[in-house]
Short mmCIF file of C-alpha atoms in Angstrom, two decimals:
data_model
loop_
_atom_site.label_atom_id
_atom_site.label_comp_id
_atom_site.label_asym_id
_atom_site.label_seq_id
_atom_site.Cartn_x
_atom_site.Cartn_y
_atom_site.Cartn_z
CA UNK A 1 112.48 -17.52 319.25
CA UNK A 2 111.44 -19.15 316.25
CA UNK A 3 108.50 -21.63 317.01
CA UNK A 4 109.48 -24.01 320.05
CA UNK A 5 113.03 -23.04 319.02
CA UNK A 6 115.06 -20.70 321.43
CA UNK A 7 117.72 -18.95 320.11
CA UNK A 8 120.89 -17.82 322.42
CA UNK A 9 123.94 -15.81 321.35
CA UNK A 10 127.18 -16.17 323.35
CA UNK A 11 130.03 -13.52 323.03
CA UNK A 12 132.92 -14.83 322.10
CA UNK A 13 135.07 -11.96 322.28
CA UNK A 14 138.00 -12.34 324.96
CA UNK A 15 136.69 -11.84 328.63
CA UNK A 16 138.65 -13.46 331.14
CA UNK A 17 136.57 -12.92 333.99
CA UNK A 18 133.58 -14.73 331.76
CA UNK A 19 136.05 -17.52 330.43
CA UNK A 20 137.07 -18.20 333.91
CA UNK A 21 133.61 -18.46 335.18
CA UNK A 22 132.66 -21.48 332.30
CA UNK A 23 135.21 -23.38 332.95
CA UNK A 24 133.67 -24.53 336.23
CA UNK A 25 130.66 -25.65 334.35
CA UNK A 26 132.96 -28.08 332.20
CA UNK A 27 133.29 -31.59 333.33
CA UNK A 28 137.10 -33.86 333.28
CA UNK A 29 136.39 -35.23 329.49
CA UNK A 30 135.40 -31.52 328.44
CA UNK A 31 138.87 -30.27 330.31
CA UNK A 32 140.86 -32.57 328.73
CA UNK A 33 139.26 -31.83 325.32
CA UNK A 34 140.35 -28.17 325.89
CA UNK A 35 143.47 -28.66 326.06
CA UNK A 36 143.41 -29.93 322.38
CA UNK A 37 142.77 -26.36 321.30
CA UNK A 38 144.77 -22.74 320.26
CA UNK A 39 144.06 -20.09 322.31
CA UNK A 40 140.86 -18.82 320.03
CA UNK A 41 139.47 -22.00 319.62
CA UNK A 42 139.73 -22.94 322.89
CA UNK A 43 138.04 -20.05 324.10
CA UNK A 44 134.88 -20.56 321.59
CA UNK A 45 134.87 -24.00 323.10
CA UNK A 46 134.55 -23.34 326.36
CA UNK A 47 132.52 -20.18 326.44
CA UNK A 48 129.78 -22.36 324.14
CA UNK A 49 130.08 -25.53 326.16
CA UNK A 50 129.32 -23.48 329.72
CA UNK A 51 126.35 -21.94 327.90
CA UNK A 52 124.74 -25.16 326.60
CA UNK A 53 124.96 -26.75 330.05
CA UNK A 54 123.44 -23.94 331.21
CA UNK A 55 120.51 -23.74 328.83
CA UNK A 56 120.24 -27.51 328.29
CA UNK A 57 120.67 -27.81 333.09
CA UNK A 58 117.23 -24.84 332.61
CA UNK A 59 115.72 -26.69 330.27
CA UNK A 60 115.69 -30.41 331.42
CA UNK A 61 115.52 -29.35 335.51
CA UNK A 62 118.78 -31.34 336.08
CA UNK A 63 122.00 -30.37 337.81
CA UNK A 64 125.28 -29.55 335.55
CA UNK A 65 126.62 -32.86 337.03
CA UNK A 66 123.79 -35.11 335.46
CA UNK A 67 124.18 -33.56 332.30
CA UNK A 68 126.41 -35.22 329.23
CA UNK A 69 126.98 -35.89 326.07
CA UNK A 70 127.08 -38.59 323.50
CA UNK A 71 127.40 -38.69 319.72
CA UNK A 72 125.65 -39.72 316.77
CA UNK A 73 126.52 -42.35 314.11
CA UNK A 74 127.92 -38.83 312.29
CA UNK A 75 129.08 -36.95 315.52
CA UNK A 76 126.35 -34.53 316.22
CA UNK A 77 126.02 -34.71 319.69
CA UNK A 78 123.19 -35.29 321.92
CA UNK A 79 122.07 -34.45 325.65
CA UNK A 80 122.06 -37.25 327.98
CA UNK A 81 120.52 -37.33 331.81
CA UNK A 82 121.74 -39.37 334.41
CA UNK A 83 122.89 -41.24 331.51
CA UNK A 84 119.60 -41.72 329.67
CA UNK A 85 118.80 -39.77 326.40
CA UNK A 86 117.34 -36.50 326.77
CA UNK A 87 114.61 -35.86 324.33
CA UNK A 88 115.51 -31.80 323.96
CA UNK A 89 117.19 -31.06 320.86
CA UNK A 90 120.36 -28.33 320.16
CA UNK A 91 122.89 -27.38 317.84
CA UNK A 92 126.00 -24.77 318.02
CA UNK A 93 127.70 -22.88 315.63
CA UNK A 94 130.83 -20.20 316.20
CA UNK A 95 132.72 -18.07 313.78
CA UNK A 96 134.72 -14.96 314.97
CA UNK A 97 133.34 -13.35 318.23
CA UNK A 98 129.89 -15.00 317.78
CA UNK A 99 128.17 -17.98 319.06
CA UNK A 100 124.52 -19.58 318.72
CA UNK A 101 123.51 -22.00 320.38
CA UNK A 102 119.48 -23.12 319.20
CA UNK A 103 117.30 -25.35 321.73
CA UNK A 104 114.16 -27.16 321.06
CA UNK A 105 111.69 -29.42 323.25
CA UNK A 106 111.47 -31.93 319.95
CA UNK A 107 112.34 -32.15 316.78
CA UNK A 108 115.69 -32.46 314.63
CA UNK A 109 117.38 -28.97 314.00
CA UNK A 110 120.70 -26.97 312.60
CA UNK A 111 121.81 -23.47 312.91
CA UNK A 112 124.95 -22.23 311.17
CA UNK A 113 126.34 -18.82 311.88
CA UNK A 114 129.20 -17.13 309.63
CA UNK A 115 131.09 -13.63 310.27
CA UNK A 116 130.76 -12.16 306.64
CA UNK A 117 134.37 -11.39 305.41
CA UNK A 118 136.01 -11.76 302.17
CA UNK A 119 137.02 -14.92 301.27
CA UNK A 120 139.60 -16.18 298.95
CA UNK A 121 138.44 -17.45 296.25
CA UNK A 122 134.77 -17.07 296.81
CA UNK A 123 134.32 -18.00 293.19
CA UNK A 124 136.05 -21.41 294.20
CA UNK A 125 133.66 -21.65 296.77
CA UNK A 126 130.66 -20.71 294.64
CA UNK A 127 131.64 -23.52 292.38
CA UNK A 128 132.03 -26.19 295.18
CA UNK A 129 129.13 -25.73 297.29
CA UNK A 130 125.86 -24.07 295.11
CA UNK A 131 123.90 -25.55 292.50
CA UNK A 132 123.85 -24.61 288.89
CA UNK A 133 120.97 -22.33 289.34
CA UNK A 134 121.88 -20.31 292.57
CA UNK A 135 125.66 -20.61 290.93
CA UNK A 136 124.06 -18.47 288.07
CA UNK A 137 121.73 -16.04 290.57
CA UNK A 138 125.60 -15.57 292.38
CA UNK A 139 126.80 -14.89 288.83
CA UNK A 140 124.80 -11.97 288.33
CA UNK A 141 125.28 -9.76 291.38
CA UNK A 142 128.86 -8.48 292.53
CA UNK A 143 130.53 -6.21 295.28
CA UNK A 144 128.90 -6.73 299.02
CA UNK A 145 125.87 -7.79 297.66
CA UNK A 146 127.08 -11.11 296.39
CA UNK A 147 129.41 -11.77 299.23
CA UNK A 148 126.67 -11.07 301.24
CA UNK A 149 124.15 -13.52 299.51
CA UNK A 150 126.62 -16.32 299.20
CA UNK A 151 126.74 -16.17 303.40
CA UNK A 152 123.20 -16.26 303.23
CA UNK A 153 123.11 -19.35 301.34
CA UNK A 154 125.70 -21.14 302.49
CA UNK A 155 124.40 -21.21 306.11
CA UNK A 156 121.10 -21.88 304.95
CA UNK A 157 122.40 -24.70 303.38
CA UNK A 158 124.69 -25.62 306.36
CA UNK A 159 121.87 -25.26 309.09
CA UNK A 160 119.87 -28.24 306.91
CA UNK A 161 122.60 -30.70 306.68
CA UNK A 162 123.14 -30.27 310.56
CA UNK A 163 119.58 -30.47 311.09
CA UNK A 164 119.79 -33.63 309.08
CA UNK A 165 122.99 -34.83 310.77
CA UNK A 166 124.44 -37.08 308.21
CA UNK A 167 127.67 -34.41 308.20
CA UNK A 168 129.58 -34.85 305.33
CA UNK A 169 128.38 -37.44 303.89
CA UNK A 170 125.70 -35.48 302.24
CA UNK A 171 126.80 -33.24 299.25
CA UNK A 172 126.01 -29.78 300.39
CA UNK A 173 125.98 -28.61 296.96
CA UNK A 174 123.01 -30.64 295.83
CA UNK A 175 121.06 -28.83 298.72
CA UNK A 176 119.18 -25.49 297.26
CA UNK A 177 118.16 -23.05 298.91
CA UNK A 178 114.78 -22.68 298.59
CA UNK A 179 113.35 -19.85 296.27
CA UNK A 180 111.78 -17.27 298.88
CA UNK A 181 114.82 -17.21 300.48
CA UNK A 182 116.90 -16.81 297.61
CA UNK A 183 114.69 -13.85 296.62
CA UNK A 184 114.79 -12.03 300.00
CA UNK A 185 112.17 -13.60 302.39
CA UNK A 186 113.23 -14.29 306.01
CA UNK A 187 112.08 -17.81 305.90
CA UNK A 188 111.47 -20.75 303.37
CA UNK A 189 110.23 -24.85 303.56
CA UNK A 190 112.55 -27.47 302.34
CA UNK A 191 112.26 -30.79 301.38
CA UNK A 192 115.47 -33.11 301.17
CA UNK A 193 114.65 -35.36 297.94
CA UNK A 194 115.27 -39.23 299.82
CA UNK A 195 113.33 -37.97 302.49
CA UNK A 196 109.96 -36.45 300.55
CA UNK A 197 107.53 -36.91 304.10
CA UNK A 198 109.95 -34.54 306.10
CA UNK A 199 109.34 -30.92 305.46
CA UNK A 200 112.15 -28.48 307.50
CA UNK A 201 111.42 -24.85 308.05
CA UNK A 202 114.06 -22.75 307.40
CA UNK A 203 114.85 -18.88 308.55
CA UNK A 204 117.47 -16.66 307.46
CA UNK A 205 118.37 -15.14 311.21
CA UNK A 206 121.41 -13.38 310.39
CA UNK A 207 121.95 -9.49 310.85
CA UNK A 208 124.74 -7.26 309.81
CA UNK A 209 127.35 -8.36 311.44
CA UNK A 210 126.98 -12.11 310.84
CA UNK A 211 125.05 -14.33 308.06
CA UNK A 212 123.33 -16.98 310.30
CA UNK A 213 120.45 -20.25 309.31
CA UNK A 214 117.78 -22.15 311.50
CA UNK A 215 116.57 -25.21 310.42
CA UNK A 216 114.16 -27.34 312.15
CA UNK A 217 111.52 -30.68 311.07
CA UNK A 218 108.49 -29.61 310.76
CA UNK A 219 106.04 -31.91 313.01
CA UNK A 220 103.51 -33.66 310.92
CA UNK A 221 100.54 -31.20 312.11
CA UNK A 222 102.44 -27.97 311.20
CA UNK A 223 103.95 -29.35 307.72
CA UNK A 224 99.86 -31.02 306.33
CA UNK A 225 101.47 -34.32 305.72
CA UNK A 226 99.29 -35.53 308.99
#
């Protein structure tokens, strides 16, 4: 839990007794849609689908049937109830054998999740998708601590431009981190610069296993710009 945000991790690993049990909570369009998928992806598809119905069917006090879905001008998805827009917020993110799945009552928010293994070409990736200054910070660590700090950062960065939902139309690169969290704290405030009244908390919720990012808006009471 971090503020009104609820955090959930689903196990992705293969179960078929568990995968068998979520498909039931998958409607015809969500069926079809898994059909689309490879044998892993299918499986992180509908092992996170079942558990958002789930949480979101808990959290609105509506049946599995009244829940669905709709999209955004940039695809992020939202919960709608008997049709209607549902005004609890959520965002996934899968990699490997791990899922998250983050709820809210209000407010826009990401979360981005990453199983830390070695890349190729990580310096590539520096390049593309830090800034000059956390591009140098990168520059002067090496081994498992800067594989592990470029995870860090990158789903920091990729748990704000979900929370934002503008996808990739927004240059992920011109998004830094902020400086606590670059130096080690669990959790930082960021400000996107076209959008200077709209502060976003941001918490580094990863573990060993997996590098992992919340980001949620700040209500106007919590951020002083009331």
């Amino acid at each position: 839990m971090a503020g009104e945000v609820a955090v959930t991790h689903v196990d992705l690993a293969p179960h078929p007794a568990r995968e068998a049990s979520a498909l039931a909570w998958l409607n015809e369009v969500e069926l079809v849609r898994r059909e689309r998928y490879y044998s892993g992806p299918r499986r992180c598809f509908v092992l996170c689908r079942a558990a958002l119905r789930s949480l979101l069917c808990a959290e609105l006090g509506c049946r599995n049937h009244q829940l669905g879905f709709q999209e955004s001008e940039y695809g992020k998805p939202f919960a709608l109830v008997d049709g209607q827009p549902a005004s609890t917020s959520f965002n996934v993110s899968h990699s490997g054998s791990h899922g998250l799945i983050a709820c809210a009552p209000r407010g826009r928010l990401g979360i981005d999740v990453e199983e830390i293994a070695h890349p190729r070409h990580l310096e590539s990736l520096i390049e593309a998708v830090m800034d000059p200054e956390e591009q140098a910070e990168l520059s002067r660590m090496s081994g498992d601590a800067q594989l592990r700090q470029f995870f860090r950062l990158w789903t920091c960065k990729e748990a704000l431009i979900k929370a934002l939902g503008t996808g990739f139309s927004t240059d992920i690169s011109k998004v830094q981190v902020p400086a606590a969290l670059r130096q080690g704290a669990g959790s930082g405030v960021f400000q996107f610069e076209h959008m200077p009244g709209v502060m976003w908390q941001l918490d580094d919720i990863g573990n060993q296993e997996f590098a992992a990012a919340l980001a949620r808006e700040l209500l106007p009471a919590e951020s002083g710009l009331s």
